[in-house]
Amino acid sequence: MTATTQRAVLIRAYGGADAAEIAQIARPTAAPGQVLVRVRAAGVNGLDWKVREGFVREAFPLRLPAVLGIELAGVVEEVGAGASRFRIGDRVMGPIGGLGAYADFVAVDEANLVRTPPDLDDVHAAAIPVAAVAAWQSLHHAGPIAAGQRILIHGAAGGLGGYAVQYARQAGAEVFATASTAHVDYVRSLGAVHVIDYLNERFESVAEGIDLVLDYVGGEVLDRSWQVLAKNGAIVGTTSPDILARTPSGRRGLWFMNKPDAALLERLAAEVAQGTLVSTVGEAVGFDDIPAAIERNRTAPRIGKVVADFSR
Ligand SMILES: NC(=O)c1ccc[n+]([C@@H]2O[C@H](COP(=O)([O-])OP(=O)(O)OC[C@H]3O[C@@H](n4cnc5c(N)ncnc54)[C@H](OP(=O)(O)O)[C@@H]3O)[C@@H](O)[C@H]2O)c1
């Protein structure tokens, strides 16, 4: 690698597992209002394979080739004109407000970033920006949460689910959650009272009168969830806008899209650093393994988040 080029994980065309490749690209500089971040770790997300396959090409039209990756933790290398929040050498974390985090250097609008708490390592920091914020925002998307409400969380062992279980519990909700057999104890440890092993039991036989379903799985899991809802209950879906077409008449089904919120991210990162919010990195991979990790994220669930550690 020379000073003017850098490693990146990119797609040249939409496609399957082989469409994502490691290549050398030009190293960017910080535009006005931006900082250039030397990336130390980047979170792997479900959006990566959805972008790779072209599933979201209408929502996110891309000029190809495009570098993948949406969140990072690293160190400020350069400060652009007019940017004033950070100095060279500051540790920062955040969503990048678009694509391109799987590269050694990334230019990011400084408004998206927060300082990484001193007690938080880069790998754990990179696990937080998208999932912890999306879980918080999706939990509150249908309205305020009241103590005693019954909340069902599908995909509770995953990146969003682990945070959502804890937030719902902290709000005083009675938490129902679905997980595969191997992940039941983990989800219970986060505060879910009723953990349904969906490989051996149908959630409809346990959950009823649910005020809010957080659907982090989609498809037939969504379709089966209307019957467990209380009369005025709502389902918030994160996997696909098709929830709008799949909502029966007279029911409340809401499509959720996360928005960058630096103040919220700062608070949640501080909670993780203080140990009051559990953030689980289920798998850490090296840079060269990112294309395979994007595919495994689609096919082989694990607990918590997958993070690429650029130092490996
Ligand atoms: N709209 C937005 O703004 C937004 C933002 C972030 C993420 N997302 C999307 O939200 C979804 C969840 O994201 P994530 O990062 O949490 O994904 P993830 O880490 O891959 O977690 C998904 C979890 O679902 C579980 N699962 C799979 N099949 C299941 C089933 N039939 N019933 C219950 N659980 C099941 C898996 O765990 P088990 O092994 O226990 O099954 C897995 O851990 C993805 O589709 C992602 O793309 C959307």
mmCIF file of C-alpha atoms and ligand atoms in Angstrom:
data_model
loop_
_atom_site.group_PDB
_atom_site.id
_atom_site.type_symbol
_atom_site.label_atom_id
_atom_site.label_comp_id
_atom_site.label_asym_id
_atom_site.label_seq_id
_atom_site.Cartn_x
_atom_site.Cartn_y
_atom_site.Cartn_z
ATOM 1 C CA MET A 1 0.000 0.000 0.000
ATOM 2 C CA THR A 2 1.354 3.448 -0.903
ATOM 3 C CA ALA A 3 0.365 6.748 0.669
ATOM 4 C CA THR A 4 -2.082 7.524 -2.152
ATOM 5 C CA THR A 5 -3.941 4.223 -2.325
ATOM 6 C CA GLN A 6 -5.619 2.077 0.280
ATOM 7 C CA ARG A 7 -7.423 -1.235 0.797
ATOM 8 C CA ALA A 8 -11.201 -1.307 0.366
ATOM 9 C CA VAL A 9 -14.010 -3.875 0.125
ATOM 10 C CA LEU A 10 -16.111 -3.001 -2.917
ATOM 11 C CA ILE A 11 -18.609 -4.276 -5.446
ATOM 12 C CA ARG A 12 -18.234 -3.617 -9.182
ATOM 13 C CA ALA A 13 -21.649 -5.151 -9.956
ATOM 14 C CA TYR A 14 -24.552 -6.450 -7.859
ATOM 15 C CA GLY A 15 -24.351 -10.151 -7.076
ATOM 16 C CA GLY A 16 -23.829 -13.019 -4.633
ATOM 17 C CA ALA A 17 -21.000 -13.859 -2.257
ATOM 18 C CA ASP A 18 -18.283 -13.349 -4.904
ATOM 19 C CA ALA A 19 -19.455 -9.837 -5.828
ATOM 20 C CA ALA A 20 -17.642 -8.262 -2.862
ATOM 21 C CA GLU A 21 -13.861 -8.075 -3.353
ATOM 22 C CA ILE A 22 -10.814 -6.431 -1.835
ATOM 23 C CA ALA A 23 -9.184 -3.859 -4.116
ATOM 24 C CA GLN A 24 -6.890 -0.843 -3.997
ATOM 25 C CA ILE A 25 -8.582 2.535 -4.390
ATOM 26 C CA ALA A 26 -7.549 6.157 -4.082
ATOM 27 C CA ARG A 27 -7.195 7.448 -0.545
ATOM 28 C CA PRO A 28 -9.679 10.319 0.062
ATOM 29 C CA THR A 29 -9.081 13.650 1.729
ATOM 30 C CA ALA A 30 -11.378 15.485 4.137
ATOM 31 C CA ALA A 31 -13.780 17.871 2.352
ATOM 32 C CA PRO A 32 -15.095 20.972 4.180
ATOM 33 C CA GLY A 33 -16.955 19.927 7.328
ATOM 34 C CA GLN A 34 -15.419 16.468 7.252
ATOM 35 C CA VAL A 35 -12.668 14.593 9.036
ATOM 36 C CA LEU A 36 -10.544 11.853 7.532
ATOM 37 C CA VAL A 37 -10.680 8.790 9.791
ATOM 38 C CA ARG A 38 -8.020 6.072 9.863
ATOM 39 C CA VAL A 39 -10.353 3.112 10.370
ATOM 40 C CA ARG A 40 -9.458 0.610 13.099
ATOM 41 C CA ALA A 41 -12.693 -1.387 13.122
ATOM 42 C CA ALA A 42 -15.954 -1.501 11.153
ATOM 43 C CA GLY A 43 -19.267 -3.182 11.987
ATOM 44 C CA VAL A 44 -20.707 -5.781 9.594
ATOM 45 C CA ASN A 45 -24.434 -5.288 8.973
ATOM 46 C CA GLY A 46 -27.342 -6.974 7.208
ATOM 47 C CA LEU A 47 -27.451 -3.961 4.910
ATOM 48 C CA ASP A 48 -24.074 -5.003 3.442
ATOM 49 C CA TRP A 49 -25.366 -8.136 1.730
ATOM 50 C CA LYS A 50 -28.659 -6.450 0.816
ATOM 51 C CA VAL A 51 -26.699 -3.702 -0.973
ATOM 52 C CA ARG A 52 -24.354 -6.281 -2.531
ATOM 53 C CA GLU A 53 -27.285 -8.244 -3.964
ATOM 54 C CA GLY A 54 -28.970 -5.100 -5.283
ATOM 55 C CA PHE A 55 -32.042 -5.625 -3.078
ATOM 56 C CA VAL A 56 -32.035 -2.003 -1.960
ATOM 57 C CA ARG A 57 -30.878 -0.390 -5.200
ATOM 58 C CA GLU A 58 -34.005 1.746 -5.409
ATOM 59 C CA ALA A 59 -33.679 3.091 -1.849
ATOM 60 C CA PHE A 60 -29.878 3.470 -2.181
ATOM 61 C CA PRO A 61 -29.012 4.108 -5.842
ATOM 62 C CA LEU A 62 -25.270 3.559 -6.215
ATOM 63 C CA ARG A 63 -22.596 4.536 -8.679
ATOM 64 C CA LEU A 64 -20.543 1.374 -9.107
ATOM 65 C CA PRO A 65 -17.932 0.422 -8.095
ATOM 66 C CA ALA A 66 -19.018 1.178 -4.534
ATOM 67 C CA VAL A 67 -17.198 0.543 -1.269
ATOM 68 C CA LEU A 68 -19.390 -1.243 1.307
ATOM 69 C CA GLY A 69 -19.639 -0.681 5.077
ATOM 70 C CA ILE A 70 -21.720 1.805 7.035
ATOM 71 C CA GLU A 71 -20.129 2.254 10.495
ATOM 72 C CA LEU A 72 -16.654 2.559 11.938
ATOM 73 C CA ALA A 73 -14.368 3.342 14.827
ATOM 74 C CA GLY A 74 -10.935 4.869 14.318
ATOM 75 C CA VAL A 75 -8.661 7.858 14.734
ATOM 76 C CA VAL A 76 -8.870 11.311 13.155
ATOM 77 C CA GLU A 77 -6.049 11.615 10.628
ATOM 78 C CA GLU A 78 -6.935 14.937 8.969
ATOM 79 C CA VAL A 79 -9.425 17.756 9.684
ATOM 80 C CA GLY A 80 -11.230 19.430 6.750
ATOM 81 C CA ALA A 81 -11.850 23.167 6.367
ATOM 82 C CA GLY A 82 -14.480 24.437 8.786
ATOM 83 C CA ALA A 83 -14.596 21.197 10.801
ATOM 84 C CA SER A 84 -14.070 22.045 14.456
ATOM 85 C CA ARG A 85 -15.332 19.256 16.700
ATOM 86 C CA PHE A 86 -12.293 16.980 16.534
ATOM 87 C CA ARG A 87 -8.514 17.197 16.401
ATOM 88 C CA ILE A 88 -5.968 14.969 14.729
ATOM 89 C CA GLY A 89 -5.441 11.930 16.945
ATOM 90 C CA ASP A 90 -8.936 11.911 18.504
ATOM 91 C CA ARG A 91 -10.603 8.502 18.710
ATOM 92 C CA VAL A 92 -14.022 8.644 17.033
ATOM 93 C CA MET A 93 -16.898 6.306 16.198
ATOM 94 C CA GLY A 94 -20.136 6.548 14.266
ATOM 95 C CA PRO A 95 -22.240 5.743 11.249
ATOM 96 C CA ILE A 96 -20.723 7.330 8.150
ATOM 97 C CA GLY A 97 -24.080 8.501 6.782
ATOM 98 C CA GLY A 98 -23.739 6.410 3.623
ATOM 99 C CA LEU A 99 -21.522 3.638 2.279
ATOM 100 C CA GLY A 100 -17.740 3.232 2.363
ATOM 101 C CA ALA A 101 -16.566 2.237 5.854
ATOM 102 C CA TYR A 102 -14.614 -0.849 4.694
ATOM 103 C CA ALA A 103 -11.519 1.119 3.728
ATOM 104 C CA ASP A 104 -8.358 2.126 5.571
ATOM 105 C CA PHE A 105 -9.268 5.822 5.402
ATOM 106 C CA VAL A 106 -12.760 7.292 5.179
ATOM 107 C CA ALA A 107 -13.841 10.939 4.909
ATOM 108 C CA VAL A 108 -16.888 11.475 7.157
ATOM 109 C CA ASP A 109 -19.059 14.507 7.939
ATOM 110 C CA GLU A 110 -17.975 15.352 11.461
ATOM 111 C CA ALA A 111 -21.614 15.743 12.583
ATOM 112 C CA ASN A 112 -22.055 11.950 12.287
ATOM 113 C CA LEU A 113 -19.238 11.117 14.690
ATOM 114 C CA VAL A 114 -18.785 11.081 18.444
ATOM 115 C CA ARG A 115 -15.706 10.683 20.597
ATOM 116 C CA THR A 116 -15.034 7.061 21.555
ATOM 117 C CA PRO A 117 -15.156 6.712 25.358
ATOM 118 C CA PRO A 118 -11.642 6.033 26.741
ATOM 119 C CA ASP A 119 -12.728 2.721 28.274
ATOM 120 C CA LEU A 120 -14.177 1.360 25.033
ATOM 121 C CA ASP A 121 -11.913 -0.481 22.581
ATOM 122 C CA ASP A 122 -12.318 0.103 18.850
ATOM 123 C CA VAL A 123 -13.838 -3.294 18.064
ATOM 124 C CA HIS A 124 -16.598 -2.823 20.636
ATOM 125 C CA ALA A 125 -17.070 0.802 19.570
ATOM 126 C CA ALA A 126 -17.656 -0.241 15.948
ATOM 127 C CA ALA A 127 -20.446 -2.601 17.069
ATOM 128 C CA ILE A 128 -22.591 0.214 18.474
ATOM 129 C CA PRO A 129 -23.402 3.028 15.982
ATOM 130 C CA VAL A 130 -25.996 1.360 13.754
ATOM 131 C CA ALA A 131 -27.449 -1.450 15.884
ATOM 132 C CA ALA A 132 -27.668 0.273 19.270
ATOM 133 C CA VAL A 133 -29.216 3.429 17.784
ATOM 134 C CA ALA A 134 -31.566 1.524 15.431
ATOM 135 C CA ALA A 135 -32.747 -0.689 18.291
ATOM 136 C CA TRP A 136 -33.496 2.360 20.457
ATOM 137 C CA GLN A 137 -35.261 4.261 17.692
ATOM 138 C CA SER A 138 -37.289 1.245 16.531
ATOM 139 C CA LEU A 139 -38.408 0.502 20.105
ATOM 140 C CA HIS A 140 -39.827 4.034 20.367
ATOM 141 C CA HIS A 141 -41.048 4.312 16.761
ATOM 142 C CA ALA A 142 -44.684 3.389 17.445
ATOM 143 C CA GLY A 143 -44.997 5.693 20.488
ATOM 144 C CA PRO A 144 -43.836 5.944 24.097
ATOM 145 C CA ILE A 145 -43.200 2.727 26.035
ATOM 146 C CA ALA A 146 -45.075 2.334 29.325
ATOM 147 C CA ALA A 147 -44.097 0.084 32.223
ATOM 148 C CA GLY A 148 -45.984 -3.196 32.129
ATOM 149 C CA GLN A 149 -46.414 -3.234 28.337
ATOM 150 C CA ARG A 150 -45.880 -6.548 26.630
ATOM 151 C CA ILE A 151 -43.186 -6.361 23.975
ATOM 152 C CA LEU A 152 -42.226 -9.246 21.672
ATOM 153 C CA ILE A 153 -38.791 -9.039 20.039
ATOM 154 C CA HIS A 154 -38.073 -11.304 17.062
ATOM 155 C CA GLY A 155 -34.389 -11.897 16.320
ATOM 156 C CA ALA A 156 -33.504 -11.074 19.936
ATOM 157 C CA ALA A 157 -30.069 -12.731 19.771
ATOM 158 C CA GLY A 158 -28.899 -10.558 16.877
ATOM 159 C CA GLY A 159 -27.268 -7.159 16.589
ATOM 160 C CA LEU A 160 -30.386 -5.048 17.143
ATOM 161 C CA GLY A 161 -32.217 -7.591 19.271
ATOM 162 C CA GLY A 162 -29.677 -7.749 22.089
ATOM 163 C CA TYR A 163 -29.886 -4.009 22.665
ATOM 164 C CA ALA A 164 -33.683 -3.877 22.258
ATOM 165 C CA VAL A 165 -34.233 -6.554 24.900
ATOM 166 C CA GLN A 166 -32.240 -4.479 27.401
ATOM 167 C CA TYR A 167 -33.940 -1.155 26.535
ATOM 168 C CA ALA A 168 -37.410 -2.722 26.793
ATOM 169 C CA ARG A 169 -36.558 -4.319 30.125
ATOM 170 C CA GLN A 170 -35.127 -1.024 31.446
ATOM 171 C CA ALA A 171 -38.421 0.667 30.455
ATOM 172 C CA GLY A 172 -40.295 -1.809 32.644
ATOM 173 C CA ALA A 173 -41.844 -3.828 29.818
ATOM 174 C CA GLU A 174 -42.621 -7.526 30.042
ATOM 175 C CA VAL A 175 -40.261 -8.823 27.386
ATOM 176 C CA PHE A 176 -41.049 -11.789 25.146
ATOM 177 C CA ALA A 177 -38.280 -12.778 22.745
ATOM 178 C CA THR A 178 -37.576 -15.373 20.060
ATOM 179 C CA ALA A 179 -34.188 -17.032 19.577
ATOM 180 C CA SER A 180 -32.753 -20.317 18.338
ATOM 181 C CA THR A 181 -32.019 -23.028 20.908
ATOM 182 C CA ALA A 182 -28.333 -22.170 21.337
ATOM 183 C CA HIS A 183 -29.108 -18.498 22.031
ATOM 184 C CA VAL A 184 -31.956 -18.827 24.555
ATOM 185 C CA ASP A 185 -29.788 -18.455 27.671
ATOM 186 C CA TYR A 186 -27.998 -15.426 26.202
ATOM 187 C CA VAL A 187 -31.279 -13.629 25.480
ATOM 188 C CA ARG A 188 -32.593 -14.473 28.946
ATOM 189 C CA SER A 189 -29.404 -13.052 30.485
ATOM 190 C CA LEU A 190 -30.193 -9.705 28.802
ATOM 191 C CA GLY A 191 -33.545 -9.455 30.581
ATOM 192 C CA ALA A 192 -36.203 -11.212 28.499
ATOM 193 C CA VAL A 193 -38.622 -13.014 30.811
ATOM 194 C CA HIS A 194 -40.245 -15.239 28.180
ATOM 195 C CA VAL A 195 -37.672 -16.571 25.713
ATOM 196 C CA ILE A 196 -39.212 -18.731 23.009
ATOM 197 C CA ASP A 197 -36.925 -21.248 21.308
ATOM 198 C CA TYR A 198 -38.458 -20.854 17.860
ATOM 199 C CA LEU A 199 -36.860 -24.077 16.602
ATOM 200 C CA ASN A 200 -38.933 -26.097 19.076
ATOM 201 C CA GLU A 201 -41.957 -23.942 19.904
ATOM 202 C CA ARG A 202 -44.243 -21.606 17.980
ATOM 203 C CA PHE A 203 -44.248 -18.144 19.502
ATOM 204 C CA GLU A 204 -48.038 -17.945 18.995
ATOM 205 C CA SER A 205 -48.501 -20.598 21.685
ATOM 206 C CA VAL A 206 -46.697 -18.470 24.309
ATOM 207 C CA ALA A 207 -47.194 -14.793 23.375
ATOM 208 C CA GLU A 208 -50.572 -13.067 23.493
ATOM 209 C CA GLY A 209 -51.917 -9.575 24.151
ATOM 210 C CA ILE A 210 -48.671 -8.065 22.821
ATOM 211 C CA ASP A 211 -48.612 -4.258 22.686
ATOM 212 C CA LEU A 212 -45.558 -3.975 20.456
ATOM 213 C CA VAL A 213 -43.736 -6.435 18.214
ATOM 214 C CA LEU A 214 -40.230 -5.502 17.120
ATOM 215 C CA ASP A 215 -39.699 -7.575 14.013
ATOM 216 C CA TYR A 216 -35.997 -7.943 13.205
ATOM 217 C CA VAL A 217 -36.589 -11.135 11.135
ATOM 218 C CA GLY A 218 -39.397 -10.462 8.641
ATOM 219 C CA GLY A 219 -41.155 -12.769 6.173
ATOM 220 C CA GLU A 220 -43.424 -15.430 7.656
ATOM 221 C CA VAL A 221 -42.380 -14.432 11.198
ATOM 222 C CA LEU A 222 -43.988 -11.056 10.488
ATOM 223 C CA ASP A 223 -47.071 -12.624 8.906
ATOM 224 C CA ARG A 224 -47.637 -14.865 11.949
ATOM 225 C CA SER A 225 -47.253 -11.983 14.411
ATOM 226 C CA TRP A 226 -50.572 -10.173 13.834
ATOM 227 C CA GLN A 227 -52.447 -12.865 15.767
ATOM 228 C CA VAL A 228 -50.468 -12.235 18.998
ATOM 229 C CA LEU A 229 -51.043 -8.457 18.973
ATOM 230 C CA ALA A 230 -53.380 -6.718 21.403
ATOM 231 C CA LYS A 231 -56.233 -4.846 19.695
ATOM 232 C CA ASN A 232 -54.343 -1.542 19.488
ATOM 233 C CA GLY A 233 -50.908 -3.090 19.251
ATOM 234 C CA ALA A 234 -48.326 -2.271 16.589
ATOM 235 C CA ILE A 235 -45.606 -4.108 14.697
ATOM 236 C CA VAL A 236 -42.443 -2.198 13.823
ATOM 237 C CA GLY A 237 -40.422 -3.879 11.077
ATOM 238 C CA THR A 238 -36.802 -3.186 10.157
ATOM 239 C CA THR A 239 -36.086 -5.833 7.530
ATOM 240 C CA SER A 240 -38.078 -4.616 4.516
ATOM 241 C CA PRO A 241 -40.629 -1.951 3.582
ATOM 242 C CA ASP A 242 -42.845 -4.843 2.463
ATOM 243 C CA ILE A 243 -44.308 -4.678 5.997
ATOM 244 C CA LEU A 244 -46.542 -1.903 4.629
ATOM 245 C CA ALA A 245 -48.035 -4.174 1.963
ATOM 246 C CA ARG A 246 -48.263 -7.092 4.429
ATOM 247 C CA THR A 247 -50.199 -5.169 7.096
ATOM 248 C CA PRO A 248 -53.818 -6.402 7.248
ATOM 249 C CA SER A 249 -56.446 -3.715 7.056
ATOM 250 C CA GLY A 250 -57.250 -2.158 10.416
ATOM 251 C CA ARG A 251 -53.873 -3.195 11.915
ATOM 252 C CA ARG A 252 -50.831 -1.038 12.665
ATOM 253 C CA GLY A 253 -47.680 -2.064 10.823
ATOM 254 C CA LEU A 254 -44.820 0.452 10.644
ATOM 255 C CA TRP A 255 -41.685 0.431 8.496
ATOM 256 C CA PHE A 256 -38.678 1.770 10.378
ATOM 257 C CA MET A 257 -35.539 3.456 8.970
ATOM 258 C CA ASN A 258 -32.831 4.520 11.392
ATOM 259 C CA LYS A 259 -31.513 8.088 11.414
ATOM 260 C CA PRO A 260 -28.099 9.248 12.629
ATOM 261 C CA ASP A 261 -28.384 10.735 16.134
ATOM 262 C CA ALA A 262 -24.986 11.673 17.553
ATOM 263 C CA ALA A 263 -26.346 12.656 20.979
ATOM 264 C CA LEU A 264 -28.110 9.302 21.370
ATOM 265 C CA LEU A 265 -25.026 7.439 20.136
ATOM 266 C CA GLU A 266 -22.845 9.286 22.645
ATOM 267 C CA ARG A 267 -25.147 8.285 25.503
ATOM 268 C CA LEU A 268 -25.380 4.635 24.451
ATOM 269 C CA ALA A 269 -21.608 4.352 23.932
ATOM 270 C CA ALA A 270 -21.070 5.777 27.428
ATOM 271 C CA GLU A 271 -23.471 3.177 28.856
ATOM 272 C CA VAL A 272 -21.549 0.381 27.148
ATOM 273 C CA ALA A 273 -18.252 1.792 28.459
ATOM 274 C CA GLN A 274 -19.715 2.013 31.994
ATOM 275 C CA GLY A 275 -21.045 -1.545 31.781
ATOM 276 C CA THR A 276 -24.736 -0.644 32.163
ATOM 277 C CA LEU A 277 -25.530 -1.698 28.573
ATOM 278 C CA VAL A 278 -24.239 -5.013 27.279
ATOM 279 C CA SER A 279 -22.852 -4.879 23.745
ATOM 280 C CA THR A 280 -21.910 -8.276 22.374
ATOM 281 C CA VAL A 281 -19.338 -8.825 19.644
ATOM 282 C CA GLY A 282 -20.154 -12.382 18.599
ATOM 283 C CA GLU A 283 -17.399 -12.561 15.990
ATOM 284 C CA ALA A 284 -14.368 -10.421 15.118
ATOM 285 C CA VAL A 285 -12.747 -10.932 11.715
ATOM 286 C CA GLY A 286 -9.726 -9.517 9.919
ATOM 287 C CA PHE A 287 -9.912 -7.139 6.946
ATOM 288 C CA ASP A 288 -9.308 -9.909 4.402
ATOM 289 C CA ASP A 289 -12.258 -11.868 5.793
ATOM 290 C CA ILE A 290 -14.821 -9.042 5.352
ATOM 291 C CA PRO A 291 -16.334 -10.344 2.050
ATOM 292 C CA ALA A 292 -16.861 -13.794 3.631
ATOM 293 C CA ALA A 293 -18.171 -12.245 6.863
ATOM 294 C CA ILE A 294 -20.778 -10.258 4.893
ATOM 295 C CA GLU A 295 -22.035 -13.543 3.422
ATOM 296 C CA ARG A 296 -21.934 -15.382 6.789
ATOM 297 C CA ASN A 297 -23.989 -12.547 8.273
ATOM 298 C CA ARG A 298 -26.732 -13.517 5.816
ATOM 299 C CA THR A 299 -26.509 -17.293 6.258
ATOM 300 C CA ALA A 300 -25.184 -18.111 9.740
ATOM 301 C CA PRO A 301 -26.622 -16.194 12.678
ATOM 302 C CA ARG A 302 -24.543 -15.727 15.820
ATOM 303 C CA ILE A 303 -25.170 -13.670 18.923
ATOM 304 C CA GLY A 304 -24.603 -9.922 18.832
ATOM 305 C CA LYS A 305 -22.559 -8.177 16.174
ATOM 306 C CA VAL A 306 -19.837 -9.127 13.709
ATOM 307 C CA VAL A 307 -16.984 -6.598 13.626
ATOM 308 C CA ALA A 308 -14.010 -6.316 11.285
ATOM 309 C CA ASP A 309 -10.834 -5.594 13.265
ATOM 310 C CA PHE A 310 -8.445 -3.832 10.870
ATOM 311 C CA SER A 311 -5.429 -4.660 13.051
ATOM 312 C CA ARG A 312 -5.838 -8.425 12.474
HETATM 313 N N1 LIG B 1 -34.389 -0.367 8.715
HETATM 314 C C1 LIG B 1 -33.282 -0.029 9.386
HETATM 315 O O1 LIG B 1 -33.008 1.156 9.632
HETATM 316 C C2 LIG B 1 -32.355 -1.116 9.836
HETATM 317 C C3 LIG B 1 -31.250 -0.820 10.658
HETATM 318 C C4 LIG B 1 -30.449 -1.882 11.097
HETATM 319 C C5 LIG B 1 -30.743 -3.187 10.714
HETATM 320 N N2 LIG B 1 -31.807 -3.419 9.895
HETATM 321 C C6 LIG B 1 -32.205 -4.791 9.511
HETATM 322 O O2 LIG B 1 -32.787 -5.390 10.667
HETATM 323 C C7 LIG B 1 -32.579 -6.797 10.637
HETATM 324 C C8 LIG B 1 -31.898 -7.243 11.930
HETATM 325 O O3 LIG B 1 -30.589 -6.698 11.969
HETATM 326 P P1 LIG B 1 -29.485 -7.322 12.912
HETATM 327 O O4 LIG B 1 -28.242 -6.555 12.672
HETATM 328 O O5 LIG B 1 -30.004 -7.436 14.279
HETATM 329 O O6 LIG B 1 -29.348 -8.785 12.253
HETATM 330 P P2 LIG B 1 -28.602 -10.050 12.839
HETATM 331 O O7 LIG B 1 -27.536 -9.609 13.773
HETATM 332 O O8 LIG B 1 -28.233 -10.913 11.675
HETATM 333 O O9 LIG B 1 -29.695 -10.763 13.739
HETATM 334 C C9 LIG B 1 -30.796 -11.422 13.236
HETATM 335 C C10 LIG B 1 -31.114 -12.502 14.275
HETATM 336 O O10 LIG B 1 -32.327 -13.097 13.907
HETATM 337 C C11 LIG B 1 -32.344 -14.381 14.481
HETATM 338 N N3 LIG B 1 -33.295 -15.198 13.724
HETATM 339 C C12 LIG B 1 -33.165 -15.748 12.494
HETATM 340 N N4 LIG B 1 -34.297 -16.397 12.141
HETATM 341 C C13 LIG B 1 -35.178 -16.197 13.171
HETATM 342 C C14 LIG B 1 -36.511 -16.581 13.427
HETATM 343 N N5 LIG B 1 -37.200 -17.325 12.548
HETATM 344 N N6 LIG B 1 -37.103 -16.197 14.582
HETATM 345 C C15 LIG B 1 -36.416 -15.464 15.499
HETATM 346 N N7 LIG B 1 -35.140 -15.074 15.322
HETATM 347 C C16 LIG B 1 -34.531 -15.438 14.176
HETATM 348 C C17 LIG B 1 -30.911 -14.882 14.463
HETATM 349 O O11 LIG B 1 -30.571 -15.453 15.712
HETATM 350 P P3 LIG B 1 -30.899 -16.972 16.097
HETATM 351 O O12 LIG B 1 -29.687 -17.810 15.800
HETATM 352 O O13 LIG B 1 -31.218 -16.928 17.532
HETATM 353 O O14 LIG B 1 -32.002 -17.381 15.215
HETATM 354 C C18 LIG B 1 -30.084 -13.592 14.314
HETATM 355 O O15 LIG B 1 -29.223 -13.396 15.408
HETATM 356 C C19 LIG B 1 -31.725 -7.060 9.380
HETATM 357 O O16 LIG B 1 -32.614 -7.417 8.341
HETATM 358 C C20 LIG B 1 -31.083 -5.713 9.106
HETATM 359 O O17 LIG B 1 -30.728 -5.559 7.745
HETATM 360 C C21 LIG B 1 -32.600 -2.413 9.447
#
